[in-house]
mmCIF file of C-alpha atoms and ligand atoms in Angstrom:
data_model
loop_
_atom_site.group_PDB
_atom_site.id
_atom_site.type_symbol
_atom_site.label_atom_id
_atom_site.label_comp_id
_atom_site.label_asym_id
_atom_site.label_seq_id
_atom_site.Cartn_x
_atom_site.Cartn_y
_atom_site.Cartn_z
ATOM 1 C CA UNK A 1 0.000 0.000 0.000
ATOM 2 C CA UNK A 2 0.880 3.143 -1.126
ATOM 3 C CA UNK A 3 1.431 5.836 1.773
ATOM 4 C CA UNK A 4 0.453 9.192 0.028
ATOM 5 C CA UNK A 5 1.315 12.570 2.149
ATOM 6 C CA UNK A 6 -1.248 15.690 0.796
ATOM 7 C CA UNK A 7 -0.202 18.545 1.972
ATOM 8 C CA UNK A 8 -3.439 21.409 1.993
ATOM 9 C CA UNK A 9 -5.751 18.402 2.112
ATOM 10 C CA UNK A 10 -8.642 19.927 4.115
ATOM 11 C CA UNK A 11 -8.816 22.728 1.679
ATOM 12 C CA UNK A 12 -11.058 22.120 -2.214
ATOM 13 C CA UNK A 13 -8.552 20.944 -4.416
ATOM 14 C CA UNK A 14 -6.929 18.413 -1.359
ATOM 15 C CA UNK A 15 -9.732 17.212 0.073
ATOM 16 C CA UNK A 16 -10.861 15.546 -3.424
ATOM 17 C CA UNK A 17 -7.430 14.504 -4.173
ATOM 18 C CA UNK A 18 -7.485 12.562 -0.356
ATOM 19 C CA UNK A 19 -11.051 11.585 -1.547
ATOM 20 C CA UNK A 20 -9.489 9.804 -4.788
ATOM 21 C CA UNK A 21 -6.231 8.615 -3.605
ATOM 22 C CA UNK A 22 -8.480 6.516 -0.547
ATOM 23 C CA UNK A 23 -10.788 5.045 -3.405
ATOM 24 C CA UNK A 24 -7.724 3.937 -5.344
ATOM 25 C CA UNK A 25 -6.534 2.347 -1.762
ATOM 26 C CA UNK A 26 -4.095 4.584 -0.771
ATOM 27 C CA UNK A 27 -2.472 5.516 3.177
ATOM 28 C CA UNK A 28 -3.480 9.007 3.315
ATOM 29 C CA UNK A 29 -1.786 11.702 5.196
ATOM 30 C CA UNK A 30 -3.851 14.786 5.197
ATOM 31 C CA UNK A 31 -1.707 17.807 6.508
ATOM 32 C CA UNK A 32 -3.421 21.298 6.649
ATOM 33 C CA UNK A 33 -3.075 24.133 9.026
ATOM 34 C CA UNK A 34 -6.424 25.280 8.203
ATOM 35 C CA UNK A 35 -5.508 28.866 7.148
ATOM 36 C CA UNK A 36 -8.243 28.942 4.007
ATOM 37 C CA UNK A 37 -9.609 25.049 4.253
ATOM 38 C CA UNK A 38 -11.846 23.062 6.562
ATOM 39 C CA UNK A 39 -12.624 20.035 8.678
ATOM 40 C CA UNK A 40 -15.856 20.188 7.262
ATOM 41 C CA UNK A 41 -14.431 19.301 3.740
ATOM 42 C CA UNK A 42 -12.589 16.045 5.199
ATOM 43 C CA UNK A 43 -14.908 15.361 8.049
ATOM 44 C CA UNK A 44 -16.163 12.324 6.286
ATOM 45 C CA UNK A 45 -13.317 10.545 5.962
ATOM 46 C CA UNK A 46 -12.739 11.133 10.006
ATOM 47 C CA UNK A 47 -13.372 7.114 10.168
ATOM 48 C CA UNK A 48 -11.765 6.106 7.415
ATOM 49 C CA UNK A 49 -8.587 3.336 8.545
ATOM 50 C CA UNK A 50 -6.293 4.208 6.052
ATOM 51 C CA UNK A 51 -7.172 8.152 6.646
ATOM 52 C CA UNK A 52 -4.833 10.323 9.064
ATOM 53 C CA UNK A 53 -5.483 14.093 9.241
ATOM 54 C CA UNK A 54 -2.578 15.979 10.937
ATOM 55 C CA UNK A 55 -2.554 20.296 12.073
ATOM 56 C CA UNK A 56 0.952 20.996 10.680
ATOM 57 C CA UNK A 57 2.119 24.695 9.355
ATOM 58 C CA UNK A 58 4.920 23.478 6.170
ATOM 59 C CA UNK A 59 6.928 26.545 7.200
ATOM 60 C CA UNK A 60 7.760 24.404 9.882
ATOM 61 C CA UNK A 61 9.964 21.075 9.452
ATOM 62 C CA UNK A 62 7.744 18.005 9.174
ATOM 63 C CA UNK A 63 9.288 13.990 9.497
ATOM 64 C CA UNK A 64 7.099 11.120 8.136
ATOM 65 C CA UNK A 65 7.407 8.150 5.973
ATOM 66 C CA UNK A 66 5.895 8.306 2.711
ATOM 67 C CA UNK A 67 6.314 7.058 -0.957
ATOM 68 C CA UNK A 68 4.443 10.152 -2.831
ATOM 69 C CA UNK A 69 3.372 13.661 -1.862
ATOM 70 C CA UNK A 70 1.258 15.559 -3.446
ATOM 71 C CA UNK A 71 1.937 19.221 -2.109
ATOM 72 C CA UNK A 72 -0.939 21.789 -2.332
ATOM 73 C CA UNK A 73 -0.906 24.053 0.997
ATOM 74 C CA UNK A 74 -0.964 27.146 -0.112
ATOM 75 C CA UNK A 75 -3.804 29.928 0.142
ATOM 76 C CA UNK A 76 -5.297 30.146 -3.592
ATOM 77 C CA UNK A 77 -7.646 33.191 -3.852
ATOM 78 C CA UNK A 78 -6.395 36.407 -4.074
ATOM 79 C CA UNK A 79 -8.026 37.680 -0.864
ATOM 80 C CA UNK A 80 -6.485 34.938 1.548
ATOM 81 C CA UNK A 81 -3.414 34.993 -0.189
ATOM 82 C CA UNK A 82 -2.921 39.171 0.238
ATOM 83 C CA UNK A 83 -4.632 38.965 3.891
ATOM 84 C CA UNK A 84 -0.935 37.949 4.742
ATOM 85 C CA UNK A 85 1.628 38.304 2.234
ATOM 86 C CA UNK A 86 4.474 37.630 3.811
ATOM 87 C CA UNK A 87 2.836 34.381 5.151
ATOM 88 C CA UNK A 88 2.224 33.293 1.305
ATOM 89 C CA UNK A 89 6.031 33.783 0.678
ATOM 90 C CA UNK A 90 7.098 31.625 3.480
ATOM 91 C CA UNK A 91 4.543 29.160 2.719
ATOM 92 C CA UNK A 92 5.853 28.920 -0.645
ATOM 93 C CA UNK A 93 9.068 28.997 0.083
ATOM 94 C CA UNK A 94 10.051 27.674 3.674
ATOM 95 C CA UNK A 95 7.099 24.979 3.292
ATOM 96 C CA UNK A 96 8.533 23.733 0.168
ATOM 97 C CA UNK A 97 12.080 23.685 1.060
ATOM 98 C CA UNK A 98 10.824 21.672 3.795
ATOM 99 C CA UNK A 99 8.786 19.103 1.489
ATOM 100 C CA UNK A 100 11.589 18.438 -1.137
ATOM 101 C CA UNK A 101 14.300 18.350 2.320
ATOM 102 C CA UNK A 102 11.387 15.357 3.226
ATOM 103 C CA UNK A 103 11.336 14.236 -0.340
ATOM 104 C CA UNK A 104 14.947 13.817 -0.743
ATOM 105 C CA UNK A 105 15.666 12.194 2.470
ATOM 106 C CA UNK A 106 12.956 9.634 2.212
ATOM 107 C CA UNK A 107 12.837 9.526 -1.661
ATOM 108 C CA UNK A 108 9.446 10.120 -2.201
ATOM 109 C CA UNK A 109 7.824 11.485 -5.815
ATOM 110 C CA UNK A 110 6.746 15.305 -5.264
ATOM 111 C CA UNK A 111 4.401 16.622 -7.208
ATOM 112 C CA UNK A 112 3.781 20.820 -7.095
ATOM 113 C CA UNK A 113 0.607 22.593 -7.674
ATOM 114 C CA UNK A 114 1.966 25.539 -9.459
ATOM 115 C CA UNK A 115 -0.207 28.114 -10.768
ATOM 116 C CA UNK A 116 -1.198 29.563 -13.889
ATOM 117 C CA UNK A 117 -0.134 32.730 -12.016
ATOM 118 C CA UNK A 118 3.431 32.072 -13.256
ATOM 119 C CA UNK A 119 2.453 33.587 -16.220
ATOM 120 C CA UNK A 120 1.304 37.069 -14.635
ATOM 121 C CA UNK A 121 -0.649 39.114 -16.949
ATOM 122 C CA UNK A 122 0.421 37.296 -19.999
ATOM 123 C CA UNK A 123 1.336 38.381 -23.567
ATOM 124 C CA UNK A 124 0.892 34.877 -25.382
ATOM 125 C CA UNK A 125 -2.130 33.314 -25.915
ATOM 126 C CA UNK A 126 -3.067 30.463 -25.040
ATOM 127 C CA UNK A 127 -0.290 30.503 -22.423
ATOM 128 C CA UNK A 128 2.132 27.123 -23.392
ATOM 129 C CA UNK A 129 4.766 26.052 -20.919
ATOM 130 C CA UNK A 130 7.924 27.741 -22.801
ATOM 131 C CA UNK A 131 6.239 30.689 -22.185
ATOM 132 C CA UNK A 132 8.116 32.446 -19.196
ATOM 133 C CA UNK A 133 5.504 34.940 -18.046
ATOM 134 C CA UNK A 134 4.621 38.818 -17.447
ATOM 135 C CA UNK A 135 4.642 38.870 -13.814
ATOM 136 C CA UNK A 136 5.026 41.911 -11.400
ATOM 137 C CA UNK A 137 7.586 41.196 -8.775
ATOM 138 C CA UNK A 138 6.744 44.003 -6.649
ATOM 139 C CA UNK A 139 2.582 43.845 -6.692
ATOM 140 C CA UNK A 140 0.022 42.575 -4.482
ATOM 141 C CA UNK A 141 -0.541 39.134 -6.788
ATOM 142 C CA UNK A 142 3.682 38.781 -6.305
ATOM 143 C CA UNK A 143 3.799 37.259 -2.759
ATOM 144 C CA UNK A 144 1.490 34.270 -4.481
ATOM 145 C CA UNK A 145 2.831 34.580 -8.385
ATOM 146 C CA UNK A 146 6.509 34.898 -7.608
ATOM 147 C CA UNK A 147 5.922 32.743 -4.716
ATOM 148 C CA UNK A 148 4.973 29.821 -7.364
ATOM 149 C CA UNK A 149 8.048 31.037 -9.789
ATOM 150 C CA UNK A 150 10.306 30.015 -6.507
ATOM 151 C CA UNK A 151 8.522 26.920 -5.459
ATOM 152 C CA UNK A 152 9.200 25.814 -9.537
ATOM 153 C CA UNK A 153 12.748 26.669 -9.063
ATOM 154 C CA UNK A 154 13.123 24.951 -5.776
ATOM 155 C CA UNK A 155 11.625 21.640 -7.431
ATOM 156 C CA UNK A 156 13.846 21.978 -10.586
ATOM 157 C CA UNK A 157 17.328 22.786 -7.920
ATOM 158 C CA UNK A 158 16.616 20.067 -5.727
ATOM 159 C CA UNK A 159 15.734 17.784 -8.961
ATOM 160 C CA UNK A 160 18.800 18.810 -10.742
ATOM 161 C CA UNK A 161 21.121 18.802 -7.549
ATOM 162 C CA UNK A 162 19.976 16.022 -5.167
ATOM 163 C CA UNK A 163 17.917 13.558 -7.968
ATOM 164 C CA UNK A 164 14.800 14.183 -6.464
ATOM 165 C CA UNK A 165 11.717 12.691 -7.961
ATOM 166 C CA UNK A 166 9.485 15.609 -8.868
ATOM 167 C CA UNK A 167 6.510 16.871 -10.829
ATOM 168 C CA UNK A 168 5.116 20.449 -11.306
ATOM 169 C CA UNK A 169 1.790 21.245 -13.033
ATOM 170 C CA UNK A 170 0.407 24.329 -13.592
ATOM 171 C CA UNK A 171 -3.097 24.276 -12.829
ATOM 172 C CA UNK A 172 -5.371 27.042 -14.259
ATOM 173 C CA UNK A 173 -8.730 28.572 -12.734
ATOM 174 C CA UNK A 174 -10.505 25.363 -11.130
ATOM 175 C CA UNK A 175 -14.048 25.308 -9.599
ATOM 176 C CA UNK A 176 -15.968 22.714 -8.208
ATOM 177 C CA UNK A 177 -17.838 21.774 -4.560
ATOM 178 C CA UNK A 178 -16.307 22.640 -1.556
ATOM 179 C CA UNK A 179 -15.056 25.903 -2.257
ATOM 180 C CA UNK A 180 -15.711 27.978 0.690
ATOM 181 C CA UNK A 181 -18.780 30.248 0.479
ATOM 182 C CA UNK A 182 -16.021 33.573 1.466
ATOM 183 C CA UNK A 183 -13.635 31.733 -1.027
ATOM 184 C CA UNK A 184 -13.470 35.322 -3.007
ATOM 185 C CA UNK A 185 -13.044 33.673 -6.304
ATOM 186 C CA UNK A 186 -15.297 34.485 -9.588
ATOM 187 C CA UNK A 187 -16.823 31.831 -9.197
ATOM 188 C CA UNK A 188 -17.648 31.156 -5.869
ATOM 189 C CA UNK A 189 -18.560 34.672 -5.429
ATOM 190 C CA UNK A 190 -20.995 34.293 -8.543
ATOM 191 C CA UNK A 191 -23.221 31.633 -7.478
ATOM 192 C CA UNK A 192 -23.740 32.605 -4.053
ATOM 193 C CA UNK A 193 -24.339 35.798 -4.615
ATOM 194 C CA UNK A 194 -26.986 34.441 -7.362
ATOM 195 C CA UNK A 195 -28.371 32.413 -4.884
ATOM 196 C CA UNK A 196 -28.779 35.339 -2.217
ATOM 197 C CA UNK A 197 -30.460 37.624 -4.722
ATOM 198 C CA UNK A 198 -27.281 39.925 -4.553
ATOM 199 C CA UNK A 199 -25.763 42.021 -6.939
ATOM 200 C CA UNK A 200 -23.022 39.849 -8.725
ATOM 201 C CA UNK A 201 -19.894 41.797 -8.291
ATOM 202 C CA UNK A 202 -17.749 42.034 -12.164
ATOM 203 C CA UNK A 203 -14.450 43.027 -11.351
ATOM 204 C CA UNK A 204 -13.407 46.244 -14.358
ATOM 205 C CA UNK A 205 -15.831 45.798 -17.463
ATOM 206 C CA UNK A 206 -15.675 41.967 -17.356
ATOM 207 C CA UNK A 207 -14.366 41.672 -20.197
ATOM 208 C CA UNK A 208 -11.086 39.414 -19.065
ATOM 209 C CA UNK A 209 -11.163 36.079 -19.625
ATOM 210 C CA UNK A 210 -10.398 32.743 -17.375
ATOM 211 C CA UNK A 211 -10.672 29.379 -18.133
ATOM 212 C CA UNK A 212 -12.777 27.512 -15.966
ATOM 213 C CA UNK A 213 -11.502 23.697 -15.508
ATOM 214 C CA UNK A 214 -13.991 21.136 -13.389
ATOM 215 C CA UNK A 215 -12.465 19.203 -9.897
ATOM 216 C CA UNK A 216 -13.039 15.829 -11.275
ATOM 217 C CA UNK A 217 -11.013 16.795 -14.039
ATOM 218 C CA UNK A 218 -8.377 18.179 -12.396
ATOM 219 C CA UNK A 219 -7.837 15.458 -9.749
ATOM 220 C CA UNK A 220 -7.605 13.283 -12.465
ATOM 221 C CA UNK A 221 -4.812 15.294 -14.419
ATOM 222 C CA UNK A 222 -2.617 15.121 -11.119
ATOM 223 C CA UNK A 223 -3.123 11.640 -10.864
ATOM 224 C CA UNK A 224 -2.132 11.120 -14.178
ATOM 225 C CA UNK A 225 0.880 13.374 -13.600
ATOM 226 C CA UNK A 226 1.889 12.138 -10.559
ATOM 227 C CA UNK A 227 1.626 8.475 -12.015
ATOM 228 C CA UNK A 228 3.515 8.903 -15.219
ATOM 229 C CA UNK A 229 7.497 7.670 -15.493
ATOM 230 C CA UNK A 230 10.060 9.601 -16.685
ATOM 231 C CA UNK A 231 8.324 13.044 -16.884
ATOM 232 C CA UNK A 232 9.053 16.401 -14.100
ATOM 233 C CA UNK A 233 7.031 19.434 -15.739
ATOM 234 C CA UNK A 234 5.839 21.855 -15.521
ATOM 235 C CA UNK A 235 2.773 20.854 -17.729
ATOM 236 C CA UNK A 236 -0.527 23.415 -18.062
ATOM 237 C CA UNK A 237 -3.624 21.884 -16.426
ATOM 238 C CA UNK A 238 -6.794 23.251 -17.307
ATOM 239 C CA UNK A 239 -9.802 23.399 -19.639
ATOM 240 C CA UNK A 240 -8.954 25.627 -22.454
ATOM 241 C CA UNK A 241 -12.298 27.115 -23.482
ATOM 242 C CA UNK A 242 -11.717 30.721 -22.662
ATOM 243 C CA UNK A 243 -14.645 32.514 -21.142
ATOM 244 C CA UNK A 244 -14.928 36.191 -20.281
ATOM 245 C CA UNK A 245 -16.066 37.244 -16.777
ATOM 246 C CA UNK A 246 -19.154 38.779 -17.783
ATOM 247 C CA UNK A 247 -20.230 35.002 -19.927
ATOM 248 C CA UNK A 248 -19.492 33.539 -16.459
ATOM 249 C CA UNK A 249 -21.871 35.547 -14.817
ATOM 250 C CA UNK A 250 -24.113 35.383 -17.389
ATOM 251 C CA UNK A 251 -24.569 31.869 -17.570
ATOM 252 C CA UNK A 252 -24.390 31.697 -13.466
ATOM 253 C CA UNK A 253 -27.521 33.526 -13.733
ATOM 254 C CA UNK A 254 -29.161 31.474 -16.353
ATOM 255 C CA UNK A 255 -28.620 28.084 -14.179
ATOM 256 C CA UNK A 256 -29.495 29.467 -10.824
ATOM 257 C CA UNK A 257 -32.874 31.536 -12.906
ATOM 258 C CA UNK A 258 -31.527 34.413 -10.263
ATOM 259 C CA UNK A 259 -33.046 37.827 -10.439
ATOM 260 C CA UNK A 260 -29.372 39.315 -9.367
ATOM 261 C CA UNK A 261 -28.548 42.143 -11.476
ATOM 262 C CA UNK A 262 -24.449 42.587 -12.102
ATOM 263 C CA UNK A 263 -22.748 45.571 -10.396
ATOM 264 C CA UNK A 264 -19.165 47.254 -11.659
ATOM 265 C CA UNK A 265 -16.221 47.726 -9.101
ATOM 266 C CA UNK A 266 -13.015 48.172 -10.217
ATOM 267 C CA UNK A 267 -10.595 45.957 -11.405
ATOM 268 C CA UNK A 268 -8.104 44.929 -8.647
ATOM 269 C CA UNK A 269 -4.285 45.660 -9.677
ATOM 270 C CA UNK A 270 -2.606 43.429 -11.524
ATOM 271 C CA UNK A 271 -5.520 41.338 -12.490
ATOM 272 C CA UNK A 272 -4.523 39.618 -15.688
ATOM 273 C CA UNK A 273 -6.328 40.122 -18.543
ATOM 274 C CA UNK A 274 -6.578 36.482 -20.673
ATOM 275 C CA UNK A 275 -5.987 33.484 -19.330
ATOM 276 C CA UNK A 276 -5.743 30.331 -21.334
ATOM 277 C CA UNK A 277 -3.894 27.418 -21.126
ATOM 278 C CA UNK A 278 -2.347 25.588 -24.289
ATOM 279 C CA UNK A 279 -2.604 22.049 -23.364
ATOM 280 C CA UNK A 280 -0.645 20.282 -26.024
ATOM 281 C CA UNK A 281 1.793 18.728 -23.655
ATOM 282 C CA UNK A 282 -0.522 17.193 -21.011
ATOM 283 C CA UNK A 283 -2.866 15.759 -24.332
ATOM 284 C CA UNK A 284 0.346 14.080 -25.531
ATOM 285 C CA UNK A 285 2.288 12.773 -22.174
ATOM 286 C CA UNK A 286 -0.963 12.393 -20.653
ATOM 287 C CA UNK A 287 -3.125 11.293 -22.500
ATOM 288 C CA UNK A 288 -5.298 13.861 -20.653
ATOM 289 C CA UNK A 289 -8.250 16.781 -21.365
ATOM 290 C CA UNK A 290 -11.117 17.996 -19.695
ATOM 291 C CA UNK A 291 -14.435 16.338 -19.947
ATOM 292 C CA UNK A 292 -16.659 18.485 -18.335
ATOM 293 C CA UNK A 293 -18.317 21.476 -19.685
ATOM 294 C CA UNK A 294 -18.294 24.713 -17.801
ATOM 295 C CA UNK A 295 -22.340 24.412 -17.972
ATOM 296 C CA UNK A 296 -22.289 20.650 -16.483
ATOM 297 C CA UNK A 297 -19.871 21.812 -14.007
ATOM 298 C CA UNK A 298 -21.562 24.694 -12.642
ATOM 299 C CA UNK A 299 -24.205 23.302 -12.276
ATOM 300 C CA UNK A 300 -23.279 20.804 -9.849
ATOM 301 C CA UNK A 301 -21.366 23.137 -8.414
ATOM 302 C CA UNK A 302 -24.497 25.408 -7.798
ATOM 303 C CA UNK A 303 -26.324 22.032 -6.055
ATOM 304 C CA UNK A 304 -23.529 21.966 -3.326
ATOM 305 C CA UNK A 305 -24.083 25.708 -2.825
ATOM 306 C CA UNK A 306 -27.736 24.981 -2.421
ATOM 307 C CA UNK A 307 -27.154 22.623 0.116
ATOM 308 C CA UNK A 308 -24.500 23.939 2.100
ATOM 309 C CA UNK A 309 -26.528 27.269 2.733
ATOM 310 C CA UNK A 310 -29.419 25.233 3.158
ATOM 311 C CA UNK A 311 -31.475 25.985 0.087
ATOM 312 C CA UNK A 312 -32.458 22.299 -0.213
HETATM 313 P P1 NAD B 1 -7.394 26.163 -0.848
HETATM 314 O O1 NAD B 1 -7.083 27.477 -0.266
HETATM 315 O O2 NAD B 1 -8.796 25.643 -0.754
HETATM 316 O O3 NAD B 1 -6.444 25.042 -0.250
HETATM 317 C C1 NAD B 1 -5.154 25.280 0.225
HETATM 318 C C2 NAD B 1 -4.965 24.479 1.514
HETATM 319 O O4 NAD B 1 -3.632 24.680 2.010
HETATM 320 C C3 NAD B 1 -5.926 24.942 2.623
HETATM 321 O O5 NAD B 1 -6.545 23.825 3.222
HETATM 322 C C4 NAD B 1 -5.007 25.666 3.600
HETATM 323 O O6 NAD B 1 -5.491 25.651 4.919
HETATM 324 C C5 NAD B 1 -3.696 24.923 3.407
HETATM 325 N N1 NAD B 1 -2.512 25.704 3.782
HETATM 326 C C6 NAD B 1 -2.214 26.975 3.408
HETATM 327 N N2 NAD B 1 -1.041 27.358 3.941
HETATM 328 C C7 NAD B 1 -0.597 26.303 4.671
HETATM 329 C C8 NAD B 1 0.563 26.094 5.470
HETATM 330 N N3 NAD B 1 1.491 27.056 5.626
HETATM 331 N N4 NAD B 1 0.708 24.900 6.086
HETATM 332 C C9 NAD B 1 -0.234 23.916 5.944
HETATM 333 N N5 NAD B 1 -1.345 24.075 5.201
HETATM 334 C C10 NAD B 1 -1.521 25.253 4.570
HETATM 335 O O7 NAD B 1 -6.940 26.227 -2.371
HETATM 336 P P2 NAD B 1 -7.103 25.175 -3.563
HETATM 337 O O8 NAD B 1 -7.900 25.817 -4.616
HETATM 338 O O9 NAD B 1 -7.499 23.849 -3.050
HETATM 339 O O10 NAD B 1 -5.593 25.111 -4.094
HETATM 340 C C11 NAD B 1 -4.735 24.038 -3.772
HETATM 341 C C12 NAD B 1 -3.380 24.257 -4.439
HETATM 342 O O11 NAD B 1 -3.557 24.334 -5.858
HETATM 343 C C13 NAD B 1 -2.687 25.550 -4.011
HETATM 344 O O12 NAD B 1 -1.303 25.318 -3.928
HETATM 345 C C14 NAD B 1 -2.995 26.488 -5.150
HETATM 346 O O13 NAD B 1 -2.000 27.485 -5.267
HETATM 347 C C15 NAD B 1 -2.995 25.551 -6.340
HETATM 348 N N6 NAD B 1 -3.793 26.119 -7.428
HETATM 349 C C16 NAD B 1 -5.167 26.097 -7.360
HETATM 350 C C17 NAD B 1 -5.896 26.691 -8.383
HETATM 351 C C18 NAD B 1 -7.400 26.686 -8.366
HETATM 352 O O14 NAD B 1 -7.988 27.272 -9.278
HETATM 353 N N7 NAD B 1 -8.087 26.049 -7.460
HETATM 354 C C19 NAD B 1 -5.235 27.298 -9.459
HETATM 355 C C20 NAD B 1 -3.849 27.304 -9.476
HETATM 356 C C21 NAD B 1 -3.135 26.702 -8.461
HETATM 357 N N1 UDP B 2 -13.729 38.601 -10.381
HETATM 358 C C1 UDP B 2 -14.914 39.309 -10.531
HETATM 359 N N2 UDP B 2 -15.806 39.333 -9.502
HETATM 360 C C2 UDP B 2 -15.583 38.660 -8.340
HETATM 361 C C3 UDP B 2 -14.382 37.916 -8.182
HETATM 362 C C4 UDP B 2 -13.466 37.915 -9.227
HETATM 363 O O1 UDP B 2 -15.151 39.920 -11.576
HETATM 364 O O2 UDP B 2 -16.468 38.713 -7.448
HETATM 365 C C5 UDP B 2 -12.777 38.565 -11.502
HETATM 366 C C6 UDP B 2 -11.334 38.877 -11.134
HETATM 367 O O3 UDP B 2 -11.098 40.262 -11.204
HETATM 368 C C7 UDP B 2 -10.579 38.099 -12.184
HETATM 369 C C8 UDP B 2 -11.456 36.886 -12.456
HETATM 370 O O4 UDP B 2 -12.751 37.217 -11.974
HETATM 371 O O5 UDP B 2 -10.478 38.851 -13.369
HETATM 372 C C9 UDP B 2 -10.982 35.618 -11.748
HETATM 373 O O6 UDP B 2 -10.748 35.955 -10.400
HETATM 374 P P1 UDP B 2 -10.366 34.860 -9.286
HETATM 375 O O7 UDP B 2 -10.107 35.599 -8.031
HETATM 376 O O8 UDP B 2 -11.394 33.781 -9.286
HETATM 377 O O9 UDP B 2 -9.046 34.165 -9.847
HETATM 378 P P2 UDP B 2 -7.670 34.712 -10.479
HETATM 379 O O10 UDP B 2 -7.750 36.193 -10.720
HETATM 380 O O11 UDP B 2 -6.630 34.359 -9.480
HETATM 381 O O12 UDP B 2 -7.577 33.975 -11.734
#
């Protein structure tokens, strides 16, 4: 058996990943500090035997046993990752010097979530992995974006240096259940404030463009990544069908049949303006794309709103 260390596992992306990795009969290790996830995303696995949920900060050493570690803690929404940036650089930096120091010594496979955000506000469309970004090193995104830029180099030094076994994707905007209802992302913010009859809140003239990739898909690209031989990255995940902000909240309307009406603040700085990823390489080492449509995947993700704020 497997033992599989996931490190941000009580936050969206983690807690599916521990969800996945237990089905495929994995030993998960679920390490979170809770800074932006949840028991309550994890709490049903709290019985699980081959489960084990531990309150560990990364900027802090950490000594286990494992084979693989997938490491995700990091704050991904722009308001918990500015509410402390100097925490987001040490989290990015101190927790994954720690991770490859536990990867090397135990010679486990480390993957990275890296970020789309490598690319900043980016001048090539759709973004491929040569591409080596417009990013501000001195803005309010840079404690997350430049964070990511170091947590890539780190993987490459130590891979390069000390032979450790690594893989870094770049995942791009991903939705799904269990975001957190004060998550601050698009779409997060969209559906529940469709669902409260509130004003949904474009960012500039919502005209910049994400592209929205479903959970299930993504889980199943790091798998995939994670699982392939002879491969380290970085390699784009995402769903490239390009959507501007003002579609998204469009169509969030249409599925929830809200009354909301859309209200203009301004753009925060820095905000890129497209966002797409070029996919080519995880197609053809993959073997992997997304299958679900941004329509399908709202609208689950609109059900787990529903019930979480008790709509049904
Ligand atoms: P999230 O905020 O829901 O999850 C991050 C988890 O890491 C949380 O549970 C948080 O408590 C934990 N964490 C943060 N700092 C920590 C620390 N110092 N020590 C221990 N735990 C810590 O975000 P997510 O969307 O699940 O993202 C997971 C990873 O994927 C992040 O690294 C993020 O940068 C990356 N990513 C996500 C997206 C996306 O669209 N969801 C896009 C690009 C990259
Ligand atoms: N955005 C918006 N309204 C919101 C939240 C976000 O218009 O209530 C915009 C934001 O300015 C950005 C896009 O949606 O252009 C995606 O923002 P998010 O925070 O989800 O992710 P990121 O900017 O990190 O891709």
């Amino acid at each position: 058996m497997k033992r599989i260390l996931v490190t941000g596992g009580a936050g969206f992306l983690g807690s599916h990943l521990c969800d996945r990795l237990l089905e495929e009969k994995a030993d998960v290790i679920c390490l979170d500090n809770f800074f932006s996830g949840s028991k309550d995303n994890i709490r049903h696995l709290f019985n699980h035997p081959y489960f084990e949920l531990i309150r560990h900060d990364i900027i802090h050493p950490f000594f286990v046993e494992v084979d693989e570690i997938y490491h995700l803690a990091c704050p991904a929404s722009p308001i918990h990752y500015q509410v402390n940036a100097i925490k987001t650089v040490k989290t990015n930096v101190m927790g994954t010097i720690n991770m490859l120091g536990l990867a090397k010594r135990t010679k486990a496979r480390i993957l990275l979530a890296s970020s789309s955000e490598v690319y900043g506000d980016a001048q090539v469309h759709p973004q491929p992995e040569s591409y080596w970004g417009n990013v501000n090193p001195i803005g309010v995104r840079s404690c997350y974006d430049e964070g990511k830029r170091v947590a890539e180099t780190l993987m490459m030094d130590y891979h390069r240096q000390n032979k450790v076994d690594i893989r870094i994707v770049r995942i791009f905007n991903t939705y799904g259940p269990r975001m957190a209802i004060n998550d601050g992302r698009v779409v997060s913010n969209f559906i529940v404030q469709a669902l409260r009859g509130e004003d949904l809140t474009i960012y500039g003239n919502g005209q910049q463009t994400r592209s929205f990739c479903y959970v299930s898909d993504m889980i199943e690209g790091l798998i995939k990544m994670m699982t392939t031989e002879k491969i380290t990255g970085p390699i784009n995940l995402g769903n490239p069908v390009e959507t501007p902000i003002i579609e998204l909240a469009e169509l969030v309307l249409k599925l929830t049949k809200s009354r909301s009406r859309l209200s203009y603040k301004p753009l925060p700085p820095d905000d890129p303006g497209r966002r797409c990823p070029d996919i080519t390489l995880a197609k053809s080492l993959l073997g992997w794309e997304p299958k679900v449509s941004l329509e399908e995947g709202l609208a689950l993700t609109i059900d787990y709103f529903k019930k979480t704020m008790g709509l049904i």
